[in-house]
CSV table of C-alpha atoms in Angstrom, one decimal:
chain,number,residue,atom,x,y,z
A,263,MET,CA,87.6,116.3,68.7
A,264,SER,CA,87.4,117.2,71.7
A,265,ARG,CA,90.1,119.2,73.2
A,266,LYS,CA,93.6,117.5,74.4
A,267,VAL,CA,95.7,119.0,77.6
A,268,ARG,CA,99.6,120.1,76.3
A,269,LEU,CA,102.0,117.9,78.6
A,270,GLY,CA,105.3,119.5,78.2
A,271,ILE,CA,108.4,116.5,80.0
A,272,ILE,CA,111.0,117.8,82.2
A,273,GLY,CA,113.3,114.6,81.6
A,274,PHE,CA,113.6,112.8,79.2
A,275,GLY,CA,115.2,109.9,80.3
A,276,ASN,CA,113.2,106.2,81.1
A,277,GLN,CA,110.6,107.4,82.4
A,278,GLY,CA,110.5,110.8,79.9
A,279,SER,CA,111.0,108.7,77.2
A,280,GLN,CA,107.9,105.8,78.4
A,281,TYR,CA,105.6,108.4,79.3
A,282,ALA,CA,106.2,110.4,75.8
A,283,ARG,CA,106.0,106.9,73.9
A,284,LEU,CA,102.7,106.3,75.5
A,285,VAL,CA,100.6,109.4,74.3
A,286,ALA,CA,102.6,108.8,71.0
A,287,ASP,CA,100.6,105.2,70.9
A,288,GLY,CA,97.4,106.7,71.3
A,289,ARG,CA,98.0,104.9,74.8
A,290,VAL,CA,96.5,108.5,76.3
A,291,GLY,CA,93.6,110.0,74.7
A,292,ASN,CA,93.0,113.3,76.3
A,293,ILE,CA,97.0,114.5,76.5
A,294,GLU,CA,99.1,115.6,73.0
A,295,VAL,CA,103.4,116.3,74.2
A,296,THR,CA,103.9,119.3,72.6
A,297,ALA,CA,107.7,120.0,74.4
A,298,ILE,CA,110.3,117.9,75.7
A,299,ALA,CA,112.6,119.0,78.2
A,300,ASP,CA,117.3,117.8,79.2
A,301,THR,CA,120.3,119.0,79.2
A,302,ASP,CA,121.4,115.8,77.6
A,303,PRO,CA,122.4,116.5,73.3
A,304,ALA,CA,122.3,112.8,72.7
A,305,ARG,CA,118.2,112.7,74.8
A,306,ARG,CA,117.3,115.9,72.5
A,307,ASP,CA,118.4,113.9,69.5
A,308,LEU,CA,117.2,110.6,70.3
A,309,ALA,CA,113.5,112.6,71.1
A,310,ALA,CA,113.6,114.8,68.2
A,311,GLN,CA,114.2,111.7,66.7
A,312,GLN,CA,110.9,109.3,68.1
A,313,HIS,CA,108.1,112.6,67.8
A,314,GLN,CA,109.0,114.5,65.2
A,315,GLY,CA,107.1,117.5,65.9
A,316,VAL,CA,107.6,117.6,69.3
A,317,THR,CA,109.2,121.6,70.3
A,318,LEU,CA,112.9,120.7,72.2
A,319,PHE,CA,113.8,122.4,74.7
A,320,GLU,CA,118.5,122.6,76.9
A,321,ASP,CA,116.5,123.4,79.9
A,322,HIS,CA,113.3,123.4,81.8
A,323,LEU,CA,112.8,126.9,82.6
A,324,SER,CA,113.0,127.9,78.6
A,325,MET,CA,110.4,125.5,78.6
A,326,LEU,CA,107.8,126.4,81.7
A,327,ASP,CA,107.7,129.9,80.0
A,328,SER,CA,107.9,129.1,75.9
A,329,GLY,CA,103.5,129.0,76.7
A,330,GLU,CA,104.5,125.8,74.6
A,331,VAL,CA,102.9,123.2,77.3
A,332,GLU,CA,99.6,124.0,80.3
A,333,ALA,CA,100.7,121.3,82.2
A,334,VAL,CA,104.5,119.3,82.4
A,335,VAL,CA,104.9,116.5,84.0
A,336,THR,CA,108.5,116.2,85.9
A,337,THR,CA,110.6,112.4,85.4
A,338,VAL,CA,113.8,114.0,86.9
A,339,PRO,CA,116.4,113.2,90.2
A,340,HIS,CA,113.6,113.6,92.9
A,341,TYR,CA,116.0,115.9,94.4
A,342,LEU,CA,114.7,118.0,92.0
A,343,HIS,CA,110.5,117.4,92.4
A,344,PRO,CA,110.2,120.1,94.6
A,345,VAL,CA,112.1,122.2,92.9
A,346,MET,CA,110.2,122.2,89.6
A,347,GLY,CA,106.9,121.1,90.7
A,348,ILE,CA,107.3,125.3,92.5
A,349,GLN,CA,108.4,126.7,88.9
A,350,ALA,CA,106.2,124.9,86.7
A,351,LEU,CA,102.8,126.0,89.4
A,352,GLU,CA,104.3,129.8,89.5
A,353,ARG,CA,103.5,130.1,85.9
A,354,GLY,CA,100.1,128.8,86.3
A,355,LEU,CA,101.3,125.6,84.6
A,356,HIS,CA,100.0,122.0,85.8
A,357,VAL,CA,101.5,119.8,87.6
A,358,LEU,CA,102.3,115.5,87.4
A,359,VAL,CA,105.5,114.2,89.5
A,360,GLU,CA,107.3,111.6,89.1
A,361,LYS,CA,107.9,109.5,92.9
A,362,PRO,CA,109.1,110.3,95.4
A,363,ALA,CA,107.1,113.5,95.8
A,364,GLY,CA,110.7,115.0,96.7
A,365,VAL,CA,113.8,113.4,99.3
A,366,TYR,CA,112.7,114.6,102.6
A,367,THR,CA,109.6,116.5,104.7
A,368,LYS,CA,110.3,119.5,105.1
A,369,GLN,CA,111.1,120.4,100.6
A,370,VAL,CA,107.8,117.8,100.1
A,371,ARG,CA,105.9,120.5,102.4
A,372,GLU,CA,106.9,123.9,100.8
A,373,LEU,CA,105.9,122.4,96.6
A,374,ASN,CA,102.5,121.2,98.9
A,375,GLU,CA,101.8,124.9,100.7
A,376,PHE,CA,103.4,126.3,97.4
A,377,ALA,CA,100.6,123.9,95.4
A,378,ALA,CA,97.5,124.5,97.7
A,379,SER,CA,98.0,129.1,97.2
A,380,LYS,CA,97.1,128.0,93.2
A,381,PRO,CA,93.4,125.8,94.2
A,382,GLU,CA,92.9,126.2,90.3
A,383,LEU,CA,96.0,124.7,89.5
A,384,THR,CA,95.4,120.6,89.4
A,385,PHE,CA,98.9,118.7,91.1
A,386,ALA,CA,99.3,115.2,91.0
A,387,ILE,CA,101.2,112.4,91.8
A,388,MET,CA,102.4,109.5,90.1
A,389,PHE,CA,101.3,106.5,92.3
A,390,ASN,CA,100.4,104.7,89.3
A,391,GLN,CA,100.2,101.6,91.5
A,392,ARG,CA,96.8,102.7,92.5
A,393,THR,CA,95.3,102.2,89.0
A,394,ASN,CA,96.2,98.4,89.9
A,395,PRO,CA,93.0,97.1,89.8
A,396,LEU,CA,93.5,94.1,92.8
A,397,TYR,CA,94.6,96.8,95.3
A,398,ARG,CA,92.0,99.5,94.3
A,399,ARG,CA,89.8,96.5,95.2
A,400,LEU,CA,92.0,95.4,98.9
A,401,LYS,CA,90.9,99.4,99.4
A,402,GLU,CA,87.3,98.8,98.9
A,403,ILE,CA,87.6,95.8,101.2
A,404,VAL,CA,89.7,97.1,104.0
A,405,ASP,CA,87.4,101.0,104.2
A,406,SER,CA,84.3,99.2,103.8
A,407,GLY,CA,85.1,96.6,107.2
A,408,GLU,CA,84.6,93.8,105.5
A,409,ILE,CA,88.1,92.9,107.8
A,410,GLY,CA,87.9,94.4,110.7
A,411,ALA,CA,90.0,97.2,112.4
A,412,ILE,CA,93.7,95.6,111.1
A,413,ARG,CA,95.5,93.8,114.4
A,414,ARG,CA,98.5,93.5,112.2
A,415,THR,CA,99.8,93.9,109.2
A,416,ASN,CA,102.8,92.6,107.3
A,417,TRP,CA,105.0,93.3,103.6
A,418,ILE,CA,107.7,91.1,102.1
A,419,ILE,CA,108.8,93.7,99.0
A,420,THR,CA,112.2,91.9,98.1
A,421,THR,CA,111.5,91.9,94.2
A,422,TRP,CA,114.3,94.6,93.3
A,423,TYR,CA,117.1,92.7,92.5
A,424,ARG,CA,119.5,95.0,92.0
A,425,PRO,CA,123.5,94.2,90.3
A,426,GLN,CA,126.3,95.7,91.3
A,427,ALA,CA,126.4,97.0,87.6
A,428,TYR,CA,122.8,98.8,88.8
A,429,TYR,CA,124.5,101.2,90.7
A,430,ASP,CA,127.3,101.4,88.4
A,431,GLN,CA,126.1,103.6,85.8
A,432,SER,CA,126.4,107.1,86.8
A,433,ALA,CA,127.3,108.7,90.5
A,434,TRP,CA,124.5,109.7,91.3
A,435,ARG,CA,123.5,106.0,91.5
A,436,ALA,CA,122.4,105.1,95.2
A,437,THR,CA,123.9,108.0,96.9
A,438,TRP,CA,122.7,111.0,100.0
A,439,GLY,CA,123.5,113.4,97.7
A,440,GLY,CA,122.5,111.9,94.2
A,441,GLU,CA,119.1,109.9,94.8
A,442,GLY,CA,119.5,110.7,98.8
A,443,GLY,CA,118.7,106.6,99.3
A,444,GLY,CA,118.7,103.7,97.7
A,445,VAL,CA,115.7,100.9,97.7
A,446,LEU,CA,113.4,103.3,100.4
A,447,VAL,CA,113.2,106.7,97.8
A,448,ASN,CA,113.8,104.6,94.7
A,449,GLN,CA,112.4,101.1,94.3
A,450,ALA,CA,109.6,101.2,97.0
A,451,PRO,CA,108.2,104.1,97.0
A,452,HIS,CA,104.9,102.3,95.3
A,453,GLN,CA,104.1,100.4,98.3
A,454,LEU,CA,105.4,102.7,101.3
A,455,ASP,CA,102.3,104.7,99.6
A,456,LEU,CA,100.0,101.3,98.9
A,457,TRP,CA,100.5,100.5,102.6
A,458,GLN,CA,100.0,104.0,103.9
A,459,TRP,CA,96.7,104.0,101.6
A,460,ILE,CA,94.8,100.8,102.6
A,461,CYS,CA,96.3,100.0,106.0
A,462,GLY,CA,96.4,104.1,107.1
A,463,VAL,CA,99.1,105.7,108.6
A,464,PRO,CA,101.1,103.9,111.8
A,465,GLN,CA,102.0,106.2,114.5
A,466,LYS,CA,105.7,105.9,114.7
A,467,VAL,CA,109.1,103.0,113.7
A,468,PHE,CA,111.1,101.2,114.2
A,469,ALA,CA,113.6,100.5,111.7
A,470,LYS,CA,117.2,98.3,110.8
A,471,ALA,CA,118.2,99.6,107.7
A,472,ALA,CA,122.3,98.0,106.1
A,473,PHE,CA,123.5,100.7,104.3
A,474,GLY,CA,125.8,98.7,101.5
A,475,PHE,CA,125.5,96.0,103.1
A,476,ARG,CA,125.8,93.0,99.2
A,477,ARG,CA,126.3,96.1,97.4
A,478,ALA,CA,129.3,98.4,97.2
A,479,ILE,CA,126.8,101.9,97.5
A,480,ASP,CA,126.9,104.3,100.8
A,481,VAL,CA,123.6,103.9,100.9
A,482,GLU,CA,120.5,101.3,102.4
A,483,ASP,CA,119.9,97.6,100.5
A,484,GLU,CA,117.8,95.9,103.3
A,485,VAL,CA,115.3,97.3,105.1
A,486,VAL,CA,112.9,96.1,109.0
A,487,ALA,CA,110.9,98.4,110.6
A,488,VAL,CA,108.4,97.7,112.8
A,489,VAL,CA,105.0,100.4,112.5
A,490,ASP,CA,103.0,101.0,114.7
A,491,TYR,CA,100.0,101.9,114.3
A,492,GLY,CA,98.7,102.0,117.9
A,493,GLY,CA,95.9,100.0,119.6
A,494,GLY,CA,98.1,97.5,119.8
A,495,ALA,CA,98.1,96.5,116.0
A,496,THR,CA,101.2,96.9,114.5
A,497,GLY,CA,102.8,96.5,111.1
A,498,THR,CA,106.3,95.2,109.3
A,499,PHE,CA,108.1,96.2,106.1
A,500,THR,CA,111.1,93.7,104.5
A,501,THR,CA,113.0,95.0,101.3
A,502,ALA,CA,115.8,94.4,99.3
A,503,THR,CA,117.6,95.0,96.4
A,504,HIS,CA,120.5,91.9,96.9
A,505,GLU,CA,117.7,88.6,96.5
A,506,LEU,CA,118.7,86.7,93.8
A,507,VAL,CA,114.8,85.3,94.0
A,508,GLY,CA,112.4,87.9,95.9
A,509,THR,CA,109.2,87.6,97.3
A,510,ASP,CA,106.1,90.5,97.3
A,511,ARG,CA,103.6,89.2,100.0
A,512,PHE,CA,100.9,91.2,101.6
A,513,GLU,CA,99.5,90.2,104.0
A,514,ILE,CA,96.3,92.7,106.1
A,515,SER,CA,95.1,90.8,109.6
A,516,GLY,CA,91.9,92.3,110.6
A,517,ASP,CA,89.7,91.0,114.0
A,518,LYS,CA,87.0,90.1,111.4
A,519,GLY,CA,88.7,88.3,108.1
A,520,LYS,CA,92.6,88.7,106.5
A,521,ILE,CA,94.2,89.8,103.6
A,522,VAL,CA,96.8,87.3,101.3
A,523,VAL,CA,98.3,89.1,98.6
A,524,ASP,CA,101.0,87.1,96.3
A,525,GLY,CA,103.3,88.6,93.8
A,526,SER,CA,100.8,92.2,93.8
A,527,THR,CA,98.3,90.1,91.0
A,528,THR,CA,96.9,87.9,93.5
A,529,ALA,CA,94.5,88.6,96.2
A,530,VAL,CA,92.5,85.2,99.5
A,531,VAL,CA,90.1,86.8,100.8
A,532,THR,CA,89.3,85.3,104.1
A,533,ARG,CA,86.2,86.6,105.8
A,534,PHE,CA,84.6,85.7,109.1
A,535,ARG,CA,81.3,84.9,109.9
A,536,HIS,CA,82.5,86.6,113.2
A,537,SER,CA,84.1,88.4,114.6
A,538,GLU,CA,87.3,86.3,116.5
A,539,GLN,CA,87.0,87.7,120.2
A,540,GLU,CA,83.5,86.1,119.5
A,541,VAL,CA,84.8,82.9,117.8
A,542,SER,CA,87.0,83.3,120.6
A,543,ALA,CA,84.7,83.7,123.9
A,544,GLY,CA,81.8,80.8,121.8
A,545,ILE,CA,84.3,77.4,122.2
A,546,PRO,CA,84.4,75.8,125.0
A,547,PRO,CA,87.1,74.0,127.2
A,548,GLU,CA,86.2,70.3,125.9
A,549,GLU,CA,86.0,71.6,121.7
A,550,ILE,CA,89.2,73.8,122.1
A,551,TRP,CA,91.0,70.3,120.4
A,552,LYS,CA,89.0,70.7,117.8
A,553,MET,CA,89.9,74.0,116.2
A,554,THR,CA,93.4,72.1,115.4
A,555,SER,CA,92.5,68.8,114.1
A,556,ASP,CA,91.8,66.9,111.1
A,557,GLN,CA,87.5,67.5,113.6
A,558,PHE,CA,88.4,71.5,112.1
A,559,ASP,CA,85.7,72.5,109.6
A,560,PRO,CA,86.6,76.2,108.0
A,561,ASP,CA,82.8,76.4,106.8
A,562,GLU,CA,82.2,76.6,110.4
A,563,TYR,CA,84.3,79.5,110.2
A,564,TYR,CA,84.4,81.7,107.5
A,565,THR,CA,84.5,82.3,103.1
A,566,GLN,CA,87.1,82.4,101.3
A,567,GLU,CA,87.4,84.3,98.1
A,568,THR,CA,90.2,85.1,95.1
A,569,LEU,CA,91.1,87.6,93.2
A,570,GLU,CA,93.1,87.9,90.1
A,571,PHE,CA,93.6,90.9,87.7
A,572,ASP,CA,96.3,91.9,85.2
A,573,THR,CA,97.5,95.4,84.0
A,574,ALA,CA,98.9,95.1,80.8
A,575,TRP,CA,102.3,96.8,81.3
A,576,GLY,CA,102.1,100.6,81.1
A,577,GLY,CA,98.8,100.3,81.6
A,578,GLN,CA,99.3,102.0,84.9
A,579,HIS,CA,101.4,105.3,83.9
A,580,ALA,CA,98.6,106.5,81.1
A,581,ALA,CA,95.6,105.8,83.8
A,582,VAL,CA,97.4,108.1,85.6
A,583,LEU,CA,98.4,110.5,82.8
A,584,GLU,CA,94.8,110.2,81.9
A,585,ASN,CA,93.0,111.3,85.3
A,586,PHE,CA,96.1,113.7,85.2
A,587,ALA,CA,94.3,115.5,82.0
A,588,ALA,CA,91.1,114.0,83.3
A,589,ASN,CA,91.2,116.2,86.1
A,590,ILE,CA,92.2,119.4,83.6
A,591,LEU,CA,89.5,119.3,81.3
A,592,ASP,CA,86.4,118.5,83.9
A,593,GLY,CA,87.4,118.2,87.4
A,594,THR,CA,87.5,114.1,87.4
A,595,PRO,CA,89.0,113.4,91.2
A,596,LEU,CA,92.2,112.6,90.7
A,597,ILE,CA,93.5,108.8,91.7
A,598,ALA,CA,97.0,110.4,93.9
A,599,PRO,CA,96.4,114.0,94.6
A,600,GLY,CA,100.2,115.4,94.4
A,601,SER,CA,99.9,116.8,98.5
A,602,ASP,CA,100.1,112.3,99.1
A,603,GLY,CA,103.1,112.7,98.3
A,604,ILE,CA,104.8,113.8,101.5
A,605,LEU,CA,103.2,110.0,103.7
A,606,GLY,CA,105.7,107.5,101.9
A,607,VAL,CA,108.3,110.5,102.0
A,608,ARG,CA,107.4,110.9,106.7
A,609,LEU,CA,108.0,107.0,106.4
A,610,ALA,CA,111.3,106.4,104.3
A,611,ASN,CA,112.2,110.1,106.8
A,612,ALA,CA,111.6,107.9,109.8
A,613,ILE,CA,112.2,104.6,108.8
A,614,HIS,CA,116.3,106.5,107.5
A,615,LEU,CA,116.2,108.1,110.6
A,616,SER,CA,114.8,105.3,113.6
A,617,ALA,CA,118.2,103.2,111.5
A,618,TRP,CA,120.3,106.4,112.1
A,619,THR,CA,119.7,107.0,115.7
A,620,GLY,CA,118.9,104.2,116.6
A,621,ARG,CA,115.1,104.6,118.0
A,622,GLU,CA,112.0,104.7,117.8
A,623,VAL,CA,110.3,107.8,116.3
A,624,PRO,CA,107.4,109.2,115.4
A,625,MET,CA,105.6,110.2,112.8
A,626,ASP,CA,106.0,113.9,113.7
A,627,PHE,CA,109.8,114.0,114.4
A,628,ASP,CA,111.8,116.3,114.2
A,629,GLU,CA,112.1,117.8,110.3
A,630,ASP,CA,115.0,119.2,111.4
A,631,GLU,CA,117.3,116.3,112.9
A,632,PHE,CA,116.8,114.2,110.1
A,633,LEU,CA,117.7,116.8,107.4
A,634,ALA,CA,121.0,117.7,110.1
A,635,GLU,CA,121.3,113.7,110.0
A,636,LEU,CA,121.1,113.4,105.7
A,637,ASN,CA,123.4,116.4,105.6
A,638,LYS,CA,126.6,114.3,107.4
A,639,LYS,CA,126.0,111.9,105.4
A,640,ILE,CA,126.3,113.2,102.1
A,641,ALA,CA,128.9,115.2,103.5
A,642,GLU,CA,130.8,112.0,103.7
A,643,GLU,CA,131.0,111.5,100.3
A,644,GLY,CA,132.3,115.3,99.8
A,645,LYS,CA,130.5,114.1,95.8
A,646,PHE,CA,127.7,116.8,96.9
A,647,PRO,CA,125.7,120.0,97.8
A,648,GLN,CA,124.4,119.5,101.4
A,649,GLN,CA,120.3,120.5,101.6
A,650,HIS,CA,119.0,123.3,102.9
């Protein structure tokens, strides 16, 4: 029998219990859960009932020092991912952090730098959407240059409907001090990652955000951001948690084609027979009218392909867990290296900073300025300690 990675789960909440179940059900063949840590006695009792034989710990440090595990996954509040990640790496353990990697770039950078000093250890992040076969195919298409240079991107992702009762479940939820933000840090990190993974990292951003717009919360529940990639290319990102009928539509427009994704399951890929510039230069004045009449023949200008994929429940998370373990066991390349986690955090920070200050913010913004602004928000709440 091939060796399995001995995994410890820090936090037996929704995500932690899901991962334990995926392993217990045989969905992750190269992992065995040997320990679970949770500070809540009720959660430990539930873990004991559901996973007999697994060692339980009242705190994560006891588990990290126990010798029971060789790798951990952190399914805890966002602020704790960098802290616990470093603590595990210090003890020679492999680390898979849940998304987002943290709340602000300064703490995530510390995690990345420490992980880089331990190259013998595996450091990954749970960007499970990177295993979605649709988005993997779209990345291949964009990277290969099939649709040319990107001119514009747009993502509307408002399928995050959350009623007020969702926010009222616990005191830390949707707070600056407890969660570090709203839709950008809780619901939309996967899209922020995919957007940059496929289309590239922007140079700067200008954003409008509404805080407690349609819900009794302090953090953002609606965001519209405009990014500048340089060279005239732009993008927009729109997200919200209060639209009863939400939209998930992602468009990438290039000078040789276009991609339109609906519902994260179907994409129409248009490939131009000639670049848009060549098309424009080749249309004489007497034929301009054809482009907007029934004389227009689309086959003359482009081809279209429809891509459709489906992923079973839990399949994406199981794939990341399996990939994490495979990297530990035989060096299989990671789907989502942990160091990539800073990209989404940085973009979310830049969006927040732009919305707070009313100015366009570059991606190399002043991290101390952001943290000072975040601490102002935490102080106004008066419920949580400020960050350092």
